[in-house]
Coordinates of C-alpha atoms in Angstrom, one line a residue:
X301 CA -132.8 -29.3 -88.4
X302 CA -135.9 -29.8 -86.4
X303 CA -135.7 -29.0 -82.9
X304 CA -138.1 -30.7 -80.8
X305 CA -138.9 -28.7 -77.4
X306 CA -139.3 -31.8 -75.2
X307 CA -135.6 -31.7 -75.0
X308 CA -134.0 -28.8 -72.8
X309 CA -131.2 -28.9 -75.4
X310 CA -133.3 -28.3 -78.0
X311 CA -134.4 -25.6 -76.2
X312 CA -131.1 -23.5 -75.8
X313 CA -130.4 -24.1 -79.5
X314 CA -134.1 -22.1 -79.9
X315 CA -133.4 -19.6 -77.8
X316 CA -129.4 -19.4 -78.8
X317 CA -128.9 -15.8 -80.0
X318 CA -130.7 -14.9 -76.2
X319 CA -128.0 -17.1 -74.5
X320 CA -125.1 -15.8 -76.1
X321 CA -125.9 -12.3 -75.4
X322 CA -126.5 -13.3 -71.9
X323 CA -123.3 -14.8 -71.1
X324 CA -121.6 -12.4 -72.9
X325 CA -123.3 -9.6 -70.9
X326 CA -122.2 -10.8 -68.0
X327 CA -118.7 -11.5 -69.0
X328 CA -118.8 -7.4 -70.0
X329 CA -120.4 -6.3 -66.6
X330 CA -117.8 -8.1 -64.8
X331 CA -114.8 -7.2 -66.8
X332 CA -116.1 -3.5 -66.2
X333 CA -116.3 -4.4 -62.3
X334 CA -112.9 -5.8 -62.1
X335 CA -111.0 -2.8 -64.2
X336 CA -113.3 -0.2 -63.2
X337 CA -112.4 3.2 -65.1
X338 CA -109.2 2.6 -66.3
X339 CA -108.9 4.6 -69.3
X340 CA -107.9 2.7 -72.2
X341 CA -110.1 -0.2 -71.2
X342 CA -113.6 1.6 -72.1
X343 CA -113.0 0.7 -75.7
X344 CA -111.7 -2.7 -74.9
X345 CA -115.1 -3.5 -73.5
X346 CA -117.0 -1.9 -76.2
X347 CA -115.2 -4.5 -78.7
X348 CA -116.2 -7.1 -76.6
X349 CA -119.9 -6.6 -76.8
X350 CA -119.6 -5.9 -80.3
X351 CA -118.1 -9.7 -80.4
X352 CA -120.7 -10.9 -78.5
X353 CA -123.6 -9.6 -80.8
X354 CA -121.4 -10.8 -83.6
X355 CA -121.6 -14.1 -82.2
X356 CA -125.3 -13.6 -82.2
X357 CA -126.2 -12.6 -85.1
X358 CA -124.1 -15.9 -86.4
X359 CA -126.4 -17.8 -83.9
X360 CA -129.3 -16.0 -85.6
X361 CA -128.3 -16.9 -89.1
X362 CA -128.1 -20.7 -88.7
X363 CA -131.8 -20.6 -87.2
X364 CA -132.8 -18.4 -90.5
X365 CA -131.1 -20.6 -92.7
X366 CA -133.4 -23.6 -92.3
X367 CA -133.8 -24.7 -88.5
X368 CA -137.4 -25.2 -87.4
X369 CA -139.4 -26.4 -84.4
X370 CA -141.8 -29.3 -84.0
X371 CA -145.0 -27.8 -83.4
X372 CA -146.5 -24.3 -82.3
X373 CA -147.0 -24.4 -78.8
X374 CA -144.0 -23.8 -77.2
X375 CA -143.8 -19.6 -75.1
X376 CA -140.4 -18.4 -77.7
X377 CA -141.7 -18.8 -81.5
X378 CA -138.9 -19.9 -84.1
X379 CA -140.3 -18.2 -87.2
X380 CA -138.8 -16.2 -89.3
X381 CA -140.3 -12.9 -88.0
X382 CA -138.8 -13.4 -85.0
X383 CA -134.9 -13.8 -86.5
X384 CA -135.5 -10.9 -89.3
X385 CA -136.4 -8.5 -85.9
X386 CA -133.5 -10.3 -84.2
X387 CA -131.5 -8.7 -87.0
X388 CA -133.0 -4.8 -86.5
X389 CA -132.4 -5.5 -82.6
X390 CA -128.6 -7.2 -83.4
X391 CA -127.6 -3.8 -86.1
X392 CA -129.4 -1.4 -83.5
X393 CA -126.9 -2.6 -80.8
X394 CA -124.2 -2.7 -82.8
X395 CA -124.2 0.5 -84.1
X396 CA -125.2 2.0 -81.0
X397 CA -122.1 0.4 -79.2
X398 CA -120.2 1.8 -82.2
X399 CA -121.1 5.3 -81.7
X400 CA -121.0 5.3 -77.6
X401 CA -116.9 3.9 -77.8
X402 CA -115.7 7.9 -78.1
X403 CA -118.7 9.2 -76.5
X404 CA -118.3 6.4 -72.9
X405 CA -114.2 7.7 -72.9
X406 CA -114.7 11.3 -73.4
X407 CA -117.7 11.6 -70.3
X408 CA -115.8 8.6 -68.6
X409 CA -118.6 6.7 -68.5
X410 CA -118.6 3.1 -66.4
X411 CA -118.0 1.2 -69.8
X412 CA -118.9 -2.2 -68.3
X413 CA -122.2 -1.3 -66.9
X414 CA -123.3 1.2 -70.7
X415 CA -122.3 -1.8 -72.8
X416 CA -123.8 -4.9 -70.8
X417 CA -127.1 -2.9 -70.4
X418 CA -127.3 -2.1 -74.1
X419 CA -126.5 -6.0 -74.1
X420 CA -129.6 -6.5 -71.4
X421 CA -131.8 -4.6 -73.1
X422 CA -131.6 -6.3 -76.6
X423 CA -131.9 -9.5 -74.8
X424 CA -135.2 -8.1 -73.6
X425 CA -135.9 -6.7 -77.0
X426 CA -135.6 -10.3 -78.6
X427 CA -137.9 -12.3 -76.0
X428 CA -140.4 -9.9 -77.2
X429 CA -140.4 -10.3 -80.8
X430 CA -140.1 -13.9 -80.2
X431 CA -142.9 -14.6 -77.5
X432 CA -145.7 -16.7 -78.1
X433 CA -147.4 -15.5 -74.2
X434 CA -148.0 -12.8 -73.1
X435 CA -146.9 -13.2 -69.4
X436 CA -143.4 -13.7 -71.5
X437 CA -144.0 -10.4 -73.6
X438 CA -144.2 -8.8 -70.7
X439 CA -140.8 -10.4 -68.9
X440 CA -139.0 -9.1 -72.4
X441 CA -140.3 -5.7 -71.8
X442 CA -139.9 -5.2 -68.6
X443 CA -136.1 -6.8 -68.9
X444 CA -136.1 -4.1 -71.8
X445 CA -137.2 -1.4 -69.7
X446 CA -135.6 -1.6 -67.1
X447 CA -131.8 -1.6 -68.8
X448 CA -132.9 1.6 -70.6
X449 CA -134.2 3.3 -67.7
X450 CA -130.5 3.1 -66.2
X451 CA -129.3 4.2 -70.0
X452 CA -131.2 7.0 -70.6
X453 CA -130.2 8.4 -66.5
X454 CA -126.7 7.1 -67.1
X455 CA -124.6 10.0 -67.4
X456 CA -125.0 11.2 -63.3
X457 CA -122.9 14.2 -63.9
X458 CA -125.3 15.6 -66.0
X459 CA -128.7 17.0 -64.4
X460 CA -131.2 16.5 -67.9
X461 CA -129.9 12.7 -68.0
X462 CA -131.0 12.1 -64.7
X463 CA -133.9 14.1 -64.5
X464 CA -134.8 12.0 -68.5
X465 CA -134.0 8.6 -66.6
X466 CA -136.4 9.9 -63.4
X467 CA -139.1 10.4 -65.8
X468 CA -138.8 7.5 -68.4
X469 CA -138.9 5.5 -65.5
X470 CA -142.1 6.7 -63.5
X471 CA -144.2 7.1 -66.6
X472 CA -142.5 3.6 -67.6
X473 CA -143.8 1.7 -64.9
X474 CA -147.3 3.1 -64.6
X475 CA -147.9 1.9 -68.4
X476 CA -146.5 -1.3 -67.6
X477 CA -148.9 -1.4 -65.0
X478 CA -151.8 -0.5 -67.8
X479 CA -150.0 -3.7 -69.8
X480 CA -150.1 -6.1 -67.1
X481 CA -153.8 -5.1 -66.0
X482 CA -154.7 -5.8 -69.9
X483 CA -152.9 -9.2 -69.8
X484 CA -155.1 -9.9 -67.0
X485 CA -158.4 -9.1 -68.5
X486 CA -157.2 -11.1 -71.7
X487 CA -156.5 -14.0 -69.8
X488 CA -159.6 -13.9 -67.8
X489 CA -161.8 -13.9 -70.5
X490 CA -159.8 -16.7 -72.9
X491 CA -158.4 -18.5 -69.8
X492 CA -155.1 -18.4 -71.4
X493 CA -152.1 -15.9 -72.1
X494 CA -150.7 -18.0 -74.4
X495 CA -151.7 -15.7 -77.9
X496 CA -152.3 -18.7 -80.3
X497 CA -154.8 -20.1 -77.9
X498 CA -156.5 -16.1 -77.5
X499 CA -156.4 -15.9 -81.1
X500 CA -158.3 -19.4 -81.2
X501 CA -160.9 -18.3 -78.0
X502 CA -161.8 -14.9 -79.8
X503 CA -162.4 -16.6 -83.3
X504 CA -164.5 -18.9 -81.9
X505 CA -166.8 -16.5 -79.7
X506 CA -165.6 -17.0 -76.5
X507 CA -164.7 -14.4 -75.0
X508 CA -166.9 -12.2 -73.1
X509 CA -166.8 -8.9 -74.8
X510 CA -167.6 -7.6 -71.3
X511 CA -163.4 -8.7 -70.3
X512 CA -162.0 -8.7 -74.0
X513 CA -163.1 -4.8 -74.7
X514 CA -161.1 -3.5 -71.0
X515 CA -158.5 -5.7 -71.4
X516 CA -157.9 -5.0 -75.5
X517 CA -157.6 -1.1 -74.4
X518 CA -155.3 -1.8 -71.4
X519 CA -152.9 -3.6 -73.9
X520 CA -153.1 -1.2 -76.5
X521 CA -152.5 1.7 -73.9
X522 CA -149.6 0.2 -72.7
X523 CA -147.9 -0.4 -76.0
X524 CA -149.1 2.6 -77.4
X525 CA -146.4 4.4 -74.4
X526 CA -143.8 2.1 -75.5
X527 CA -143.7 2.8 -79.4
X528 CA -144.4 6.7 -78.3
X529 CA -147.6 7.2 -80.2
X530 CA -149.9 10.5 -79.6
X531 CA -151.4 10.9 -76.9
X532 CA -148.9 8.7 -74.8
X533 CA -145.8 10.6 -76.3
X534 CA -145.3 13.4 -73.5
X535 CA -142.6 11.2 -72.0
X536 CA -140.0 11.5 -75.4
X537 CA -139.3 15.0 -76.0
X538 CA -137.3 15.6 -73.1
X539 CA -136.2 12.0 -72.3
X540 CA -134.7 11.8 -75.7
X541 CA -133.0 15.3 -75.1
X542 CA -131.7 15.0 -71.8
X543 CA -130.2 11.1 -72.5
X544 CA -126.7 10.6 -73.6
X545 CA -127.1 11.2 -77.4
X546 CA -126.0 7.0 -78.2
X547 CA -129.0 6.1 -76.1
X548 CA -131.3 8.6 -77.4
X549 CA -130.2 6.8 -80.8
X550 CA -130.7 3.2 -79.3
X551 CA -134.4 4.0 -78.1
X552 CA -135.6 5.9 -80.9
X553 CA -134.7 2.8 -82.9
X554 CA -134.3 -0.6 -81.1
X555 CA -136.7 0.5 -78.8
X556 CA -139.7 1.2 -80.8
X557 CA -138.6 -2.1 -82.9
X558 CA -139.1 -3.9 -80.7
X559 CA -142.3 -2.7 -78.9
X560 CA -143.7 -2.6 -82.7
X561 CA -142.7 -6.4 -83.0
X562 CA -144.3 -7.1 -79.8
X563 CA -148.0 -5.1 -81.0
X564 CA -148.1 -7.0 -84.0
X565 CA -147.9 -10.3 -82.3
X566 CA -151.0 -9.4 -79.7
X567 CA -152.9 -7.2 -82.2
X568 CA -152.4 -8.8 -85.9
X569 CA -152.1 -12.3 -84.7
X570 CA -153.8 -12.9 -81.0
X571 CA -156.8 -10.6 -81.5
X572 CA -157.6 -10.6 -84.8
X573 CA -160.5 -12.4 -84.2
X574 CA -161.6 -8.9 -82.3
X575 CA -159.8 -7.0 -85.0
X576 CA -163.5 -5.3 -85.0
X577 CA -163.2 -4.0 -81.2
X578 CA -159.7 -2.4 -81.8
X579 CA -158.4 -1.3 -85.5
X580 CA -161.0 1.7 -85.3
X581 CA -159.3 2.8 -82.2
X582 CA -155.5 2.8 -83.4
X583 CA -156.8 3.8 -86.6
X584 CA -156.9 7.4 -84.7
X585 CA -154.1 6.9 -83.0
X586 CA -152.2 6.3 -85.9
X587 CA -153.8 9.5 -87.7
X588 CA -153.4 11.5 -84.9
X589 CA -149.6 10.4 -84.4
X590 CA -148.8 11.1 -88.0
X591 CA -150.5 14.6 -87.6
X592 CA -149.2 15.8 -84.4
X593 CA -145.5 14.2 -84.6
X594 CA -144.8 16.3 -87.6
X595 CA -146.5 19.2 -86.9
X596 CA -144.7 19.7 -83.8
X597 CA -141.2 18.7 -85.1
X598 CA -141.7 21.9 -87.4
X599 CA -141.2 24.4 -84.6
X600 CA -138.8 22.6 -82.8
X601 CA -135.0 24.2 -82.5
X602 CA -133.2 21.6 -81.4
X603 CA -132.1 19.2 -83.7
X604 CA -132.4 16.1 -81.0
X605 CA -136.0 17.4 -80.1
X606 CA -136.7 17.4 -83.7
X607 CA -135.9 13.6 -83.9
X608 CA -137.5 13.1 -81.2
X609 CA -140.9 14.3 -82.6
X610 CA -140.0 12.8 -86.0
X611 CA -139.5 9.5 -84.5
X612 CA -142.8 9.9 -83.1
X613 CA -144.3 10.4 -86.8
X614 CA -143.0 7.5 -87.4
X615 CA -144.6 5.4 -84.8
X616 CA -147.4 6.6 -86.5
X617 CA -146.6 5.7 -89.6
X618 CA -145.7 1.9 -88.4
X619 CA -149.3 1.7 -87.1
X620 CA -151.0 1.9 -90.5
X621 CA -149.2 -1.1 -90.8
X622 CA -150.9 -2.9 -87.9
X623 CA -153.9 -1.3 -88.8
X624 CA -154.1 -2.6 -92.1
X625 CA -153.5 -6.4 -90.4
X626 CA -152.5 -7.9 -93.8
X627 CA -149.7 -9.8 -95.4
X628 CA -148.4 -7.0 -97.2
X629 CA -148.6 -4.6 -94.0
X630 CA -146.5 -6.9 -92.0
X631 CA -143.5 -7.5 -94.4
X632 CA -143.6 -3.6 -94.8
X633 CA -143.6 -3.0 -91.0
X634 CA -140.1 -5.5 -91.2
X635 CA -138.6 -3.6 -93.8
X636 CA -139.6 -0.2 -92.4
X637 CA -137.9 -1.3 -88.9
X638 CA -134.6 -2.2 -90.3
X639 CA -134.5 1.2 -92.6
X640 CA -135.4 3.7 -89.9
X641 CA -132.9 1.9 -87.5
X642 CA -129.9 2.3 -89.9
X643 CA -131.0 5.9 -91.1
X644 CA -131.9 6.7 -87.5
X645 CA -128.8 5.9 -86.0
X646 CA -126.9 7.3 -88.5
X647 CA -128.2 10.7 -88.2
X648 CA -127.7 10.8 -84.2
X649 CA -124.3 9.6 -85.3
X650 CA -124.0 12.8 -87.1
X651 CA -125.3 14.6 -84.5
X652 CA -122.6 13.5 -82.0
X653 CA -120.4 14.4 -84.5
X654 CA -121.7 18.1 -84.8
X655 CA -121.6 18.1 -80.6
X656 CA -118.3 17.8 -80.6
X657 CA -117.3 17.8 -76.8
X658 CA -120.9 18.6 -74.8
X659 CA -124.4 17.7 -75.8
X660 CA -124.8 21.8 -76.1
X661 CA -123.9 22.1 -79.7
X662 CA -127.3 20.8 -81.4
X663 CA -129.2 23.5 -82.3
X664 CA -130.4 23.7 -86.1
X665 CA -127.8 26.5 -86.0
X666 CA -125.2 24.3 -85.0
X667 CA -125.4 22.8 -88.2
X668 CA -124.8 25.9 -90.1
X669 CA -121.5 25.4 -92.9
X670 CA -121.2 22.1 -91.3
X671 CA -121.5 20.5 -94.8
X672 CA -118.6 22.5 -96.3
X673 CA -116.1 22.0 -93.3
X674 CA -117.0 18.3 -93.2
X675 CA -118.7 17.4 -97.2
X676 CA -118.5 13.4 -96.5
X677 CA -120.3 13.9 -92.8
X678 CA -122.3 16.5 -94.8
X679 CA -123.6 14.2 -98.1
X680 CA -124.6 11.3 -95.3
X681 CA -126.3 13.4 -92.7
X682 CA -128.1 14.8 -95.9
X683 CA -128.8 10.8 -97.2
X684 CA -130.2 10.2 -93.8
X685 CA -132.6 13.1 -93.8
X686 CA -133.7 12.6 -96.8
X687 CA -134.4 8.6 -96.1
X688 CA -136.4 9.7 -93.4
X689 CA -138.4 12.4 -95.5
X690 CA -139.1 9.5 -97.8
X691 CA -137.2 10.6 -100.5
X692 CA -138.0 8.9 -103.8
X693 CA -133.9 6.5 -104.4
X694 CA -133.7 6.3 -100.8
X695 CA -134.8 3.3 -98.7
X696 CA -136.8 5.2 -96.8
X697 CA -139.4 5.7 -100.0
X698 CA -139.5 2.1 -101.0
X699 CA -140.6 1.7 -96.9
X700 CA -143.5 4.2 -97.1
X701 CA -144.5 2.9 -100.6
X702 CA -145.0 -0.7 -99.1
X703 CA -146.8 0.6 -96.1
X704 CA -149.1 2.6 -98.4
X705 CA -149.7 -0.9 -100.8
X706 CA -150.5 -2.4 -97.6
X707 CA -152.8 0.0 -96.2
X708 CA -154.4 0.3 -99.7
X709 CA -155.0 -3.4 -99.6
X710 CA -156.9 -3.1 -96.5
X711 CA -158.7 -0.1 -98.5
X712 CA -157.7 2.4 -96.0
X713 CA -157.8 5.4 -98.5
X714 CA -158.1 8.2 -95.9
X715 CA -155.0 7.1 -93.3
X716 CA -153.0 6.4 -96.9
X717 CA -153.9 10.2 -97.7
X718 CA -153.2 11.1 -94.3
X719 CA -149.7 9.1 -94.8
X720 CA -148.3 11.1 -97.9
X721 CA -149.5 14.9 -96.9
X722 CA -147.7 14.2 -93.3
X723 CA -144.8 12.5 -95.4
X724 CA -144.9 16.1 -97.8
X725 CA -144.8 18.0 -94.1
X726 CA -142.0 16.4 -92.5
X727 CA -139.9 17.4 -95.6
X728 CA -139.9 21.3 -94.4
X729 CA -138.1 20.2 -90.8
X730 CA -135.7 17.6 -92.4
X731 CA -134.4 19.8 -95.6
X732 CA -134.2 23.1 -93.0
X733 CA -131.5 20.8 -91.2
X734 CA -129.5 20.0 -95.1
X735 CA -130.4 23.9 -96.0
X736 CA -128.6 25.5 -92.6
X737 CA -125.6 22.0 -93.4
X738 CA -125.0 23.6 -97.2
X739 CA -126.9 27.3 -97.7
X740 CA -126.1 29.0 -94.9
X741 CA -122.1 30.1 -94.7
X742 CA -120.7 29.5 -91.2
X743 CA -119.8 32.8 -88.9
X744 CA -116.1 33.2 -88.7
X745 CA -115.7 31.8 -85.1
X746 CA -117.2 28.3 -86.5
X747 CA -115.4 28.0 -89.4
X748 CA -112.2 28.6 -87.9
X749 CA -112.9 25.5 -84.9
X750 CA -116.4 25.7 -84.2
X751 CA -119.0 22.7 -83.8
X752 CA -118.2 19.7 -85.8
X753 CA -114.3 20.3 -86.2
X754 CA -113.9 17.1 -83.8
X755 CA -112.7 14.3 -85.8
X756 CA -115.1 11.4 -86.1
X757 CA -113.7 7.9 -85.0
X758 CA -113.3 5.7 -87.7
X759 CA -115.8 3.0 -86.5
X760 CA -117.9 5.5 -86.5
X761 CA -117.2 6.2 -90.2
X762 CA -117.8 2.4 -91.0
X763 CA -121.4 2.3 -89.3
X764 CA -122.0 5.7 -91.2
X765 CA -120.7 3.8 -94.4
X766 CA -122.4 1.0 -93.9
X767 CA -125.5 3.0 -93.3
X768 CA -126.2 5.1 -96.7
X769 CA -125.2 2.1 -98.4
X770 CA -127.8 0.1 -97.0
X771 CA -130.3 2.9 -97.7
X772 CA -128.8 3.6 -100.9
X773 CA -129.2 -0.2 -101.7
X774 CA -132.8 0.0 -100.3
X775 CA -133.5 2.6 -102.5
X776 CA -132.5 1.3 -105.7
X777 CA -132.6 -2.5 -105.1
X778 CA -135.0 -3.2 -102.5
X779 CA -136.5 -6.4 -103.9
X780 CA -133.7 -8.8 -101.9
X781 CA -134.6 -6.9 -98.8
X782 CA -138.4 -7.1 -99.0
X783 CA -138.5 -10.9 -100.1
X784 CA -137.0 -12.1 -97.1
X785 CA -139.2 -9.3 -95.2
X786 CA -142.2 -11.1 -97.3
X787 CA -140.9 -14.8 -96.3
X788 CA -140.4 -13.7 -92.4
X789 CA -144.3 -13.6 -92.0
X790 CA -145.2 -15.9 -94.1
X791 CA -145.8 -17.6 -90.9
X792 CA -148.1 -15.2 -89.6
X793 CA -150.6 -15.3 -92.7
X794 CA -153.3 -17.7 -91.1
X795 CA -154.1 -15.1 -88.3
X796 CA -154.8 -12.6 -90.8
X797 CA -157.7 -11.1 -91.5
X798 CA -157.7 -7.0 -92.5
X799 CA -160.4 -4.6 -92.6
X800 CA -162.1 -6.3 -95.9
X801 CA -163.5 -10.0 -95.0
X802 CA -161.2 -12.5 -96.4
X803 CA -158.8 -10.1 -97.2

């Protein structure tokens, strides 16, 4: 079907995934309204949203399958990099959701306001994966943004959650302010925030280097914030501690999708023209990222802090693939998206699991005989960690092995080096967490109802099912996976360029 945007009906059916999940956000928001706390119904509306992105995600799949759009010109791309990140930000909900249904009951949580802003902020999530303008990026973001500022300071009862949502959300607005001054400068110099038109004004010269230099660091600053990379990472530590432990999940993996989808649209495809002026630049970044995330996780105690410095590695790990700007890069940076969501989640799944009644429980420690009381939870909290170490049969290799072809096609030999010895480092923090789960034996007063002894809900055991299969799957079949990754920016290849001329 070709839709053709002169019709506003046409339009909808482009943007149909978006308008289900709005509609069905507000149907959440004011079912919670009406039944307020009534215990039984937090659940209820958990289901509902799960429905909702369900609906989505069938939405989503009839745009893959063969629906296209007259023409390029329109603010909302329909390309299929846009619908495979619709499908990291549609699981990332989803098995967020999952794991909050237990956690919203037990803290009695307002369930309508939790699921329809984890609802909110995928909306958000998707406008910026599929915007063609930037003004439009930045609507996404900040409808993004804003949803997860009231997420992460959700819980009220709890002083770190709102002291977390306090901070994400000052720190939050003053880069957005960097992102907005950037979009400014852009469009001052190319007289247009639509990025197809910047990507024509900067191959063609012109655009005063005098506007484009300013404005291409404002962007990348504010970005930079968003996917958490060093030295615009102070913010994460402590907001993913002190947020309710589902969030913490949802931003370490949704989030940074979706901010990564968003860089890779400006960067890779609007400014490659200027790729000169900026790869240098996060070529440090991403260095520096890669270096200090997992150097830092190796001290930390806390098992959400050391995710929290992990995931930060990991943005660093995602930028070689911008950095490298090619074909091979981009389907990498796809693939790598959906595998750290699934494995991500899954391990904060886990660590619910382990913090049983309070958000107290996660020390390293905590963890100690936790793989003998509970050997299933045990084998996939060990999967996960191992996924995430890059672990050769895991999905999590076959991700770094296509971000390191990609980088090496762009001849980026010392960030590829830089790649594997941070990869061979984070192995140390991730395997103490599996060595304290099987190695250690459990004190007495653990192993007789300690942390962990709290049975896991059985959706719960489904996403977690799901999960190591996926990365199982990814690990020892990926080629399914990374074709459609490959196909979903086959769109993009004419605004590639890379490192090597021609390339």
């Amino acid at each position: 079907m070709l839709l053709d945007y002169s019709s506003s009906f046409h339009y909808v059916l482009a943007l149909l995934p978006e308008v289900v999940i709005s509609v069905g956000g507000m149907l959440v928001l004011i079912m919670g309204v009406v039944r307020k706390r009534e215990r039984g119904h937090t659940a209820e509306l958990g289901w509902i949203s799960l429905a909702v992105l369900a609906v989505a995600a069938v939405a989503n799949g009839w745009l893959y399958s063969g629906v296209s759009e007259a023409g390029a010109t329109a603010m909302f791309a329909l390309d299929g990099f846009r619908l495979f990140a619709n499908w990291v930000f549609l699981i990332g909900a989803a098995f967020s959701i999952v794991i909050s249904l237990a956690y919203v009951d037990r803290q009695r949580l307002q369930a309508g306001e939790y699921y329809s802003l984890i609802l909110f902020a995928t909306i958000g999530m998707m406008v910026m994966a599929a915007a063609r303008d930037l003004m439009v990026i930045f609507l996404g973001l900040e409808l993004m943004s804003i949803a997860v500022y009231a997420l992460v300071g959700f819980n009220r009862r709890d002083r770190r959650s709102a002291e977390a949502g306090l901070k994400y959300f000052l720190l939050g607005a003053f880069a957005s302010g960097f992102l907005l001054f950037g979009i400014a400068l852009v469009y001052g110099a190319t007289g247009s925030a639509n990025i197809h038109a910047i990507a024509v004004a900067v191959q063609d010269g012109a655009a005063p280097a005098a506007l484009m230099v300013p404005g291409v660091a404002l962007l990348a600053i504010g970005l930079a914030f968003k996917v958490a990379v060093v030295p615009f990472h102070m913010w994460t530590p402590d907001v993913y501690e002190g947020a309710p432990t589902p969030v913490t999940a949802f931003m370490a993996a949704a989030v940074k999708a979706a901010a990564f989808a968003a860089f890779l649209r400006v960067f890779v495809v609007g400014l490659d023209g200027v790729y000169n002026q900026w790869w240098s630049i996060l070529w440090w970044l991403a260095a520096i990222t890669m270096v200090a995330g997992n150097v830092i996780a190796l001290v930390q105690s806390s098992v959400k802090r050391m995710l929290a410095y992990s995931s930060i590695a990991h943005g660093g790990y995602l930028l070689v693939a911008l950095v490298s700007a090619n074909d091979t890069a981009a389907a990498a940076l796809l693939f790598y998206l959906l595998i750290y969501t699934v494995m991500n989640i899954g391990a904060f799944a886990i660590v619910i699991s382990v913090g049983n009644q309070s958000e107290e429980n996660l020390s390293i420690e905590s963890y100690t005989g936790f793989g003998w009381r509970k050997p299933v939870m045990g084998v996939f909290m060990t999967i996960f960690l191992l996924s995430l170490a890059g672990f050769p049969g895991t999905a999590g290799f076959i991700a770094k092995y296509n971000l390191l072809l990609g980088a090496a096609e762009s001849r980026l030999w010392v960030l590829s080096v830089i790649l594997v010895l941070t990869t061979v480092v984070s192995y140390w923090y991730y395997l103490r967490v599996a060595w304290y789960m099987w190695m250690k034996e459990a004190p007495e007063e653990a192993a007789a109802g300690g942390p962990g002894h709290a049975l896991t809900p059985f959706a719960t055991h489904v996403v977690l099912f799901v999960s190591v299969g996926l990365i199982l799957l990814g690990g020892i079949f990926p080629g399914a996976l990374l074709e459609m990754a490959a196909d979903s920016v086959a769109g993009l290849r004419d605004f590639m360029a890379g490192p090597v001329a021609g390339n």
